[in-house]
Coordinates of N, CA and C in Angstrom, one line a residue:
M1 N 104.1 93.2 106.6 CA 103.8 93.6 105.2 C 105.5 94.5 105.2
K2 N 105.7 94.4 103.8 CA 106.5 95.0 103.5 C 106.1 96.4 102.6
I3 N 106.4 97.8 103.3 CA 105.9 98.9 102.8 C 107.3 100.0 102.5
N4 N 106.8 100.8 101.4 CA 108.0 100.9 100.6 C 107.8 102.4 101.4
E5 N 106.9 103.4 102.0 CA 106.7 104.5 102.7 C 105.5 104.8 102.9
I6 N 105.5 105.6 104.2 CA 104.5 105.9 104.9 C 104.4 107.6 105.3
F7 N 103.2 108.2 104.6 CA 103.0 109.9 104.8 C 101.9 110.4 104.5
K8 N 101.9 111.5 104.9 CA 100.5 112.4 105.0 C 100.3 113.4 104.0
S9 N 99.8 113.6 103.1 CA 99.7 114.7 102.5 C 98.3 114.8 101.6
I10 N 97.9 115.4 100.9 CA 96.4 115.5 100.0 C 96.0 114.7 99.0
Q11 N 95.1 114.0 99.3 CA 94.9 113.0 97.7 C 94.8 113.6 96.6
G12 N 95.8 113.5 95.5 CA 96.3 114.1 94.3 C 95.3 113.6 93.2
E13 N 94.5 112.3 93.4 CA 93.5 112.1 92.1 C 92.0 111.7 92.9
T14 N 91.5 111.0 91.9 CA 90.0 110.7 92.1 C 89.1 111.7 92.9
T15 N 88.0 110.8 92.9 CA 87.0 112.3 93.5 C 87.3 112.8 94.8
F16 N 87.9 111.9 95.7 CA 88.7 112.4 96.9 C 90.2 113.6 96.6
A17 N 90.1 113.9 95.1 CA 91.3 114.9 95.3 C 91.3 116.1 96.4
G18 N 92.5 116.4 96.9 CA 92.7 117.6 97.7 C 92.3 117.4 99.1
V19 N 91.7 116.0 99.5 CA 91.1 115.8 100.8 C 92.8 115.0 101.7
P20 N 93.1 115.8 102.6 CA 94.3 115.3 103.6 C 94.0 113.6 103.6
S21 N 95.0 113.1 103.6 CA 94.9 111.7 103.6 C 96.3 111.4 104.2
V22 N 96.4 109.9 105.1 CA 97.6 109.1 105.0 C 97.9 108.1 104.0
F23 N 98.7 108.1 103.2 CA 99.4 107.3 102.5 C 100.2 105.9 102.7
I24 N 99.9 104.7 102.4 CA 100.5 103.7 102.4 C 101.0 103.2 101.3
R25 N 102.1 103.2 101.2 CA 102.8 102.8 99.4 C 103.5 101.1 100.1
T26 N 102.6 99.9 99.4 CA 103.3 98.7 99.6 C 104.3 98.6 98.4
T27 N 105.3 97.7 98.8 CA 106.3 97.3 98.1 C 106.0 96.1 97.0
G28 N 106.4 96.5 95.9 CA 106.1 94.8 94.8 C 105.0 95.7 93.9
C29 N 105.2 95.1 92.9 CA 104.2 95.1 91.6 C 104.4 93.9 90.5
N30 N 103.2 93.7 90.2 CA 103.5 92.6 89.2 C 103.5 93.3 87.6
L31 N 103.1 94.3 87.3 CA 103.2 95.2 85.9 C 104.2 95.9 86.2
R32 N 104.5 95.9 84.6 CA 105.6 97.1 84.8 C 105.2 98.2 83.4
C33 N 104.2 99.0 83.5 CA 103.8 100.3 82.9 C 104.9 101.2 82.1
S34 N 104.7 101.2 80.8 CA 105.3 102.2 80.6 C 105.8 103.3 81.0
W35 N 104.6 104.0 81.6 CA 104.7 105.5 82.2 C 104.8 105.3 83.6
C36 N 105.2 104.0 84.5 CA 105.2 104.2 85.9 C 105.6 105.0 86.2
D37 N 105.5 106.0 87.4 CA 105.9 106.9 88.0 C 106.5 106.6 89.7
T38 N 106.2 105.1 89.5 CA 106.9 104.7 91.4 C 107.7 103.6 91.0
K39 N 108.7 103.8 90.1 CA 109.7 102.3 90.1 C 110.4 102.0 91.4
Y40 N 110.4 102.9 92.0 CA 111.4 102.8 93.4 C 110.6 102.2 94.2
A41 N 109.1 101.5 94.1 CA 108.4 101.1 94.8 C 108.5 99.5 94.3
Y42 N 109.3 98.8 93.3 CA 109.1 97.5 93.0 C 109.8 96.6 93.9
S43 N 110.8 97.4 94.7 CA 111.3 96.6 96.0 C 111.9 97.3 97.3
E44 N 112.4 98.4 96.9 CA 112.3 98.9 98.1 C 111.2 99.2 99.2
G45 N 111.7 98.8 100.3 CA 110.6 98.9 101.7 C 111.1 98.1 102.6
E46 N 110.5 98.4 104.1 CA 110.5 97.9 105.3 C 109.5 96.9 105.8
E47 N 109.7 95.8 106.2 CA 109.0 95.0 107.1 C 108.2 95.7 108.3
Y48 N 106.7 95.4 108.2 CA 105.8 95.9 109.4 C 105.1 94.6 109.7
L49 N 104.9 94.8 111.2 CA 103.8 94.0 111.7 C 102.5 94.7 111.7
L50 N 101.2 94.2 111.2 CA 100.3 94.5 111.1 C 100.0 95.4 112.1
D51 N 100.2 95.2 113.6 CA 99.7 95.9 114.8 C 100.7 97.2 114.9
D52 N 102.1 97.0 114.1 CA 102.9 98.3 114.3 C 102.3 99.4 113.3
L53 N 102.4 98.5 112.0 CA 101.5 99.4 111.0 C 100.3 100.5 111.4
V54 N 99.5 99.8 111.9 CA 98.3 100.7 112.5 C 98.7 101.8 113.4
K55 N 99.6 101.4 114.4 CA 99.9 102.4 115.4 C 100.7 103.7 114.6
V56 N 101.6 103.2 113.8 CA 102.1 104.3 112.7 C 100.9 105.1 112.3
I57 N 100.0 104.4 111.7 CA 98.7 105.1 110.8 C 97.9 106.4 111.7
E58 N 97.9 105.7 113.2 CA 97.1 106.4 113.9 C 97.9 107.7 114.5
K59 N 98.9 107.6 114.5 CA 100.2 108.6 114.8 C 99.6 110.1 113.9
F60 N 99.2 109.7 112.7 CA 99.0 111.0 111.6 C 97.2 111.6 112.2
N61 N 96.8 111.3 113.1 CA 95.5 111.8 113.3 C 94.7 112.1 112.4
C62 N 94.4 111.2 111.3 CA 93.9 111.9 110.0 C 93.1 110.6 109.6
P63 N 91.8 110.7 109.3 CA 90.4 109.7 109.1 C 90.8 109.2 107.9
N64 N 91.4 109.7 107.2 CA 91.2 108.9 105.4 C 92.8 108.2 105.1
V65 N 92.9 107.2 104.7 CA 94.3 106.1 104.2 C 93.6 105.7 102.8
V66 N 94.7 106.0 102.4 CA 95.1 105.4 100.9 C 96.0 104.3 100.9
I67 N 95.6 103.1 100.5 CA 96.6 101.9 100.2 C 97.1 102.1 99.0
T68 N 98.4 102.1 98.6 CA 98.7 102.0 97.0 C 99.9 101.5 97.1
G69 N 100.4 101.7 95.7 CA 101.5 100.9 95.5 C 102.5 101.4 94.6
G70 N 103.4 100.6 94.0 CA 103.2 99.3 93.9 C 101.9 98.8 93.8
E71 N 101.7 97.5 93.8 CA 100.4 96.9 93.5 C 99.9 96.6 95.1
P72 N 99.4 96.9 96.0 CA 98.7 96.8 97.1 C 98.1 95.1 97.4
L73 N 97.4 94.4 96.1 CA 97.3 93.4 96.1 C 98.2 92.3 96.3
E74 N 99.4 92.4 95.7 CA 100.6 91.6 96.0 C 100.7 91.0 97.1
Q75 N 100.7 91.6 98.3 CA 100.2 91.3 99.6 C 99.3 90.6 100.0
E76 N 99.5 89.4 100.7 CA 98.2 88.9 101.0 C 97.5 89.6 102.5
E77 N 98.4 90.4 103.3 CA 97.8 90.9 104.3 C 97.0 92.1 104.2
T78 N 97.2 92.6 102.6 CA 96.7 93.9 102.5 C 94.9 94.0 102.9
P79 N 94.0 92.8 102.4 CA 92.7 92.9 102.5 C 92.3 93.1 104.7
L80 N 93.3 92.2 105.5 CA 93.5 92.2 106.8 C 93.7 93.9 106.9
L81 N 94.6 94.2 106.5 CA 94.9 96.1 107.0 C 93.9 96.5 106.6
A82 N 92.9 96.8 105.4 CA 92.0 97.3 105.2 C 90.6 97.0 106.1
E83 N 90.6 96.1 106.3 CA 89.8 95.3 107.7 C 89.5 95.8 108.6
R84 N 90.7 95.8 109.3 CA 91.6 96.5 110.4 C 91.0 97.8 110.8
L85 N 91.4 99.1 109.6 CA 91.5 100.1 109.6 C 89.8 100.7 109.7
I86 N 89.3 100.1 108.6 CA 87.8 100.0 108.7 C 87.0 99.8 109.8
K87 N 87.7 99.0 110.5 CA 87.0 98.7 112.0 C 87.5 99.6 112.9
D88 N 88.4 100.0 112.5 CA 88.9 101.3 113.4 C 88.2 102.6 113.5
G89 N 87.4 102.9 112.2 CA 87.1 103.9 112.1 C 87.5 104.7 110.8
F90 N 88.7 104.1 110.4 CA 89.0 104.9 109.3 C 88.4 105.0 107.5
K91 N 88.3 105.7 107.1 CA 87.9 105.7 105.6 C 88.9 104.9 104.7
V92 N 88.9 104.1 103.9 CA 90.0 103.4 103.2 C 89.7 103.3 102.0
L93 N 90.7 103.9 100.9 CA 90.6 103.7 99.6 C 91.9 103.1 99.3
I94 N 91.8 102.2 98.1 CA 92.7 101.0 97.4 C 92.8 101.6 96.3
E95 N 94.2 101.5 95.9 CA 94.5 101.8 94.7 C 95.2 100.6 93.7
T96 N 94.6 100.0 92.8 CA 94.9 99.0 92.8 C 95.1 98.9 91.1
N97 N 95.8 97.7 90.3 CA 96.2 98.3 88.9 C 95.5 97.2 88.1
G98 N 94.2 96.6 88.7 CA 93.2 95.9 87.6 C 94.1 94.6 87.4
S99 N 94.7 94.1 87.6 CA 95.2 92.8 87.3 C 95.1 91.8 88.6
K100 N 94.9 92.3 89.4 CA 94.8 91.5 90.5 C 93.3 91.5 91.4
D101 N 92.7 90.0 91.8 CA 91.3 90.1 92.0 C 91.1 90.8 93.4
I102 N 90.0 91.7 93.0 CA 89.6 92.6 94.1 C 88.4 92.5 94.8
S103 N 87.9 91.0 94.6 CA 86.6 90.5 95.8 C 87.4 90.0 97.1
I104 N 88.8 90.1 97.0 CA 89.0 89.7 98.6 C 88.9 91.0 99.6
L105 N 88.8 92.3 98.8 CA 88.9 93.4 99.5 C 87.1 93.5 100.0
P106 N 87.3 94.2 101.5 CA 86.0 94.7 102.3 C 85.4 95.5 101.3
N107 N 83.9 95.3 101.6 CA 82.9 95.9 100.5 C 83.1 97.2 101.0
E108 N 83.4 97.5 102.3 CA 83.3 99.2 102.5 C 84.6 100.1 102.2
T109 N 85.8 99.0 101.3 CA 86.7 99.8 100.8 C 86.3 100.6 99.4
F110 N 86.8 102.0 99.6 CA 86.9 102.7 98.2 C 87.8 102.2 97.0
K111 N 87.7 101.2 96.5 CA 88.1 100.6 95.3 C 88.7 101.6 94.1
I112 N 89.8 102.1 93.8 CA 90.2 102.6 92.8 C 91.1 101.7 91.7
V113 N 90.1 101.2 90.8 CA 91.1 100.3 89.7 C 91.5 101.1 88.3
D114 N 92.3 100.6 87.9 CA 92.8 101.0 87.2 C 92.3 100.1 85.8
L115 N 92.2 100.5 84.7 CA 92.3 99.7 83.2 C 93.2 100.2 82.5
K116 N 94.4 99.4 81.9 CA 95.4 99.6 81.3 C 94.9 99.8 79.9
C117 N 95.4 101.2 79.5 CA 95.6 101.5 78.3 C 96.6 101.0 77.3
P118 N 96.6 100.9 76.1 CA 97.5 100.0 74.9 C 98.7 100.9 75.4
S119 N 99.2 101.9 75.3 CA 100.4 102.7 75.5 C 101.0 101.9 76.9
S120 N 100.3 101.6 77.7 CA 101.0 100.6 79.1 C 101.7 99.5 78.7
N121 N 101.3 98.9 77.7 CA 101.8 97.6 77.4 C 101.7 96.8 78.4
M122 N 100.4 97.1 79.0 CA 100.1 96.4 80.2 C 98.6 95.9 80.1
A123 N 97.5 96.2 78.7 CA 96.4 96.2 78.7 C 95.7 94.9 78.5
D124 N 96.8 93.9 78.2 CA 96.5 92.8 78.2 C 96.4 91.6 79.5
R125 N 96.7 92.2 80.5 CA 97.0 91.8 81.8 C 95.6 91.9 83.0
M126 N 94.8 92.8 81.9 CA 93.7 93.3 82.9 C 92.9 92.1 83.6
L127 N 92.4 92.0 84.7 CA 91.4 91.0 84.9 C 89.8 91.8 84.9
W128 N 89.4 91.4 83.8 CA 88.2 92.1 83.6 C 87.2 91.6 84.4
E129 N 87.0 90.4 85.2 CA 86.0 90.0 86.1 C 85.6 90.9 87.5
N130 N 86.8 91.5 87.3 CA 87.1 92.9 88.6 C 85.6 93.6 88.6
L131 N 85.1 93.8 87.5 CA 84.2 94.9 86.8 C 82.9 94.4 87.5
Q132 N 82.9 92.9 87.8 CA 81.7 92.3 88.7 C 81.8 92.5 90.1
H133 N 82.6 93.3 90.8 CA 83.0 93.1 91.9 C 83.3 94.7 92.1
L134 N 82.8 95.6 91.7 CA 82.5 97.0 91.9 C 81.2 97.5 92.5
S135 N 81.0 98.3 93.4 CA 80.5 99.0 94.0 C 79.9 100.4 93.1
S136 N 79.2 101.3 93.4 CA 78.5 102.7 92.9 C 79.5 103.6 93.8
H137 N 79.8 103.3 94.7 CA 81.3 104.6 95.3 C 82.6 103.8 95.0
D138 N 83.0 102.9 94.1 CA 84.2 102.5 93.8 C 84.6 103.3 92.5
E139 N 86.0 103.5 91.8 CA 85.8 104.4 90.7 C 86.9 103.5 89.8
I140 N 86.6 103.5 88.4 CA 87.6 103.0 87.2 C 88.7 104.3 86.8
K141 N 89.8 104.0 86.7 CA 90.6 104.7 86.1 C 91.6 104.5 84.7
F142 N 91.2 105.4 83.9 CA 92.1 105.3 82.6 C 93.3 106.2 82.4
V143 N 94.6 105.8 82.3 CA 95.7 106.8 82.5 C 96.0 106.9 80.8
I144 N 96.0 108.2 80.4 CA 95.9 108.1 78.7 C 96.8 109.1 78.3
T145 N 97.7 108.2 77.4 CA 98.8 109.1 77.4 C 98.9 109.7 75.5
D146 N 98.0 109.1 74.7 CA 97.8 109.9 73.2 C 96.3 109.5 72.8
Y147 N 95.9 110.1 71.6 CA 94.5 110.2 71.2 C 93.9 108.5 71.2
N148 N 95.2 107.3 70.9 CA 94.5 106.5 70.7 C 94.2 105.6 72.0
D149 N 95.0 105.9 73.0 CA 94.7 105.4 74.5 C 93.0 105.9 74.4
Y150 N 92.7 107.0 74.2 CA 91.4 107.8 74.4 C 90.5 107.5 73.6
V151 N 90.8 106.6 72.2 CA 89.6 106.0 71.7 C 89.4 104.8 72.4
W152 N 90.6 104.0 72.7 CA 90.3 102.7 73.0 C 89.5 102.6 74.5
A153 N 90.2 103.8 75.7 CA 89.3 104.1 76.7 C 87.7 104.1 76.4
K154 N 87.6 105.0 75.6 CA 86.1 105.5 75.0 C 85.5 104.3 74.6
S155 N 86.2 103.2 74.0 CA 85.6 102.1 73.4 C 85.0 101.2 74.4
I156 N 86.3 101.1 75.6 CA 85.6 100.4 76.9 C 84.6 100.8 77.9
L157 N 84.8 101.7 77.8 CA 83.5 102.8 78.6 C 82.2 102.5 77.9
T158 N 82.3 102.0 76.7 CA 80.8 101.9 75.8 C 80.3 100.6 76.2
T159 N 81.3 99.6 75.7 CA 81.1 98.2 75.7 C 80.9 97.6 76.9
H160 N 81.5 98.1 78.1 CA 81.5 97.4 79.3 C 80.5 98.5 80.2
H161 N 79.6 99.1 79.6 CA 78.5 100.3 80.4 C 79.4 100.6 81.3
L162 N 80.4 101.2 81.7 CA 80.9 101.1 82.7 C 80.3 102.3 83.2
N163 N 79.8 103.3 83.0 CA 78.7 104.7 84.0 C 78.0 104.0 84.7
D164 N 77.5 102.6 84.3 CA 76.4 101.7 85.3 C 76.8 101.3 86.3
I165 N 78.1 101.4 86.5 CA 78.9 100.8 87.4 C 79.5 101.5 88.7
C166 N 79.9 102.4 88.2 CA 80.5 103.6 89.1 C 81.0 104.7 88.3
T167 N 82.4 105.9 89.0 CA 82.6 106.7 88.5 C 83.8 106.5 87.5
V168 N 84.0 106.9 86.6 CA 84.8 106.7 85.7 C 85.8 108.1 85.3
L169 N 87.1 107.4 85.5 CA 88.1 108.8 85.7 C 89.1 108.5 84.4
F170 N 89.1 110.0 83.5 CA 90.1 110.0 82.6 C 91.4 110.8 83.2
S171 N 92.4 110.3 83.4 CA 93.6 110.8 83.4 C 94.4 111.2 82.2
P172 N 95.3 112.1 82.0 CA 96.6 112.3 81.6 C 97.7 112.3 82.1
A173 N 98.4 111.1 81.3 CA 99.9 110.6 82.1 C 100.7 111.9 81.9
F174 N 101.2 112.3 83.4 CA 101.6 113.6 83.5 C 102.9 113.4 82.6
G175 N 103.3 114.8 82.0 CA 104.2 115.3 80.9 C 104.4 114.5 79.5
L176 N 103.0 113.6 79.6 CA 103.0 113.3 78.3 C 101.9 113.4 77.4
L177 N 100.4 114.0 78.0 CA 99.4 114.5 77.0 C 99.1 115.5 77.9
N178 N 98.8 116.8 77.0 CA 98.6 118.2 77.5 C 97.0 117.9 78.2
P179 N 96.9 118.5 79.2 CA 95.7 118.2 80.0 C 94.4 118.9 79.2
A180 N 95.1 120.0 78.4 CA 94.3 120.5 77.6 C 93.7 119.9 76.3
L181 N 94.4 119.2 75.8 CA 94.0 118.2 75.0 C 92.7 117.1 75.1
I182 N 93.4 116.5 76.3 CA 91.9 115.3 76.4 C 90.8 116.3 77.4
A183 N 91.2 117.5 77.8 CA 89.8 118.0 77.8 C 89.1 118.4 76.7
E184 N 89.7 119.1 75.8 CA 88.8 119.2 74.3 C 88.2 117.7 73.7
W185 N 88.9 116.8 73.8 CA 88.3 115.3 73.5 C 87.1 115.2 74.3
I186 N 87.3 115.1 75.6 CA 85.9 114.8 76.0 C 84.8 116.0 75.9
I187 N 85.1 117.4 75.9 CA 84.2 118.4 75.6 C 83.4 117.7 74.4
N188 N 84.4 117.6 73.1 CA 83.8 117.4 72.1 C 83.0 116.4 71.9
D189 N 83.4 115.5 72.6 CA 82.6 114.1 72.7 C 81.4 113.9 73.5
N190 N 81.3 115.3 74.4 CA 80.4 115.0 75.4 C 80.2 113.6 76.3
L191 N 81.5 113.4 76.9 CA 81.9 111.7 77.1 C 81.4 112.2 78.6
P192 N 80.8 111.1 79.2 CA 80.2 111.0 80.8 C 81.3 110.7 81.7
V193 N 82.2 111.1 81.7 CA 83.5 110.6 82.6 C 84.1 111.8 83.2
R194 N 84.6 112.0 84.4 CA 85.4 112.8 85.0 C 86.8 112.9 84.7
M195 N 87.5 114.2 84.2 CA 88.9 114.0 83.9 C 89.3 114.4 85.6
Q196 N 90.6 114.0 85.4 CA 91.5 114.3 86.6 C 92.7 114.4 86.1
I197 N 93.8 115.7 87.2 CA 95.1 115.5 87.0 C 95.7 115.4 88.2
Q198 N 96.7 114.7 88.4 CA 97.8 114.2 89.5 C 98.1 115.6 90.0
L199 N 97.2 115.7 91.3 CA 96.9 117.4 91.7 C 98.3 117.7 92.0
H200 N 98.8 116.6 93.3 CA 99.8 116.4 93.8 C 101.2 116.8 93.0
K201 N 101.5 116.5 91.9 CA 102.6 116.8 90.9 C 102.6 118.1 90.3
Y202 N 101.3 118.8 90.4 CA 101.1 120.4 89.9 C 101.5 120.9 91.0
I203 N 101.2 120.8 92.3 CA 101.7 121.4 93.5 C 102.8 121.4 94.0
W204 N 103.8 119.7 94.1 CA 105.3 119.7 94.8 C 106.2 119.2 93.4
G205 N 105.9 119.1 92.4 CA 106.6 118.6 91.2 C 106.6 116.8 91.1
P206 N 106.9 116.4 89.9 CA 107.1 115.1 89.5 C 107.8 114.2 90.2
D207 N 109.0 114.7 90.5 CA 109.8 113.7 91.5 C 110.0 114.1 92.6
A208 N 108.8 114.7 93.5 CA 108.8 114.7 94.8 C 108.7 113.2 95.6
R209 N 108.9 113.2 96.6 CA 108.7 111.7 97.6 C 107.9 111.9 98.8
G210 N 107.2 111.5 98.8 CA 106.3 111.6 100.4 C 105.4 112.7 100.3
K211 N 105.0 112.8 99.0 CA 104.1 114.1 98.5 C 102.4 113.8 98.3

């Protein structure tokens, strides 16, 4: 596998926010979101054999692993890595951009699936069939940059009955939308979603690598 970086930090997003985790950031992504904060993962990386990668992960002595990107499902070995880690007793989260088939992942993985809003310029690349392959322990995430994104996400939430599927996250794009604004919209609409911020960026700053 081609890996951009491996590090131990706290999970900054999802319902696991604040939990110490090992992060494996894979190289490569098939999308180009307007607000992307990991462009360095488009091509930078080092090749690992699966066994060697698992050995590196084990050295961190941490039971939680987050496979992120880039886009992890660009690499055919990602399901094998997840399966191996689960077999070894790890809790595995996979953060995916919503454009790739998630049915190839082990059921035991915690899948964090983006649904790209219009401002990302990637909304037309979503694989809507993925909604059929989500379990109640998985999560759907909307990254929102403005009120138009919010209205769109709210419409998708209702049309696809997302709350009947799994936890739904609304996340303000860092530096583009004031968290207080989206909090106010959610409160005023009594929206049944979980707001999140990128906790790691508030702790270490938006440009920190390996955090």
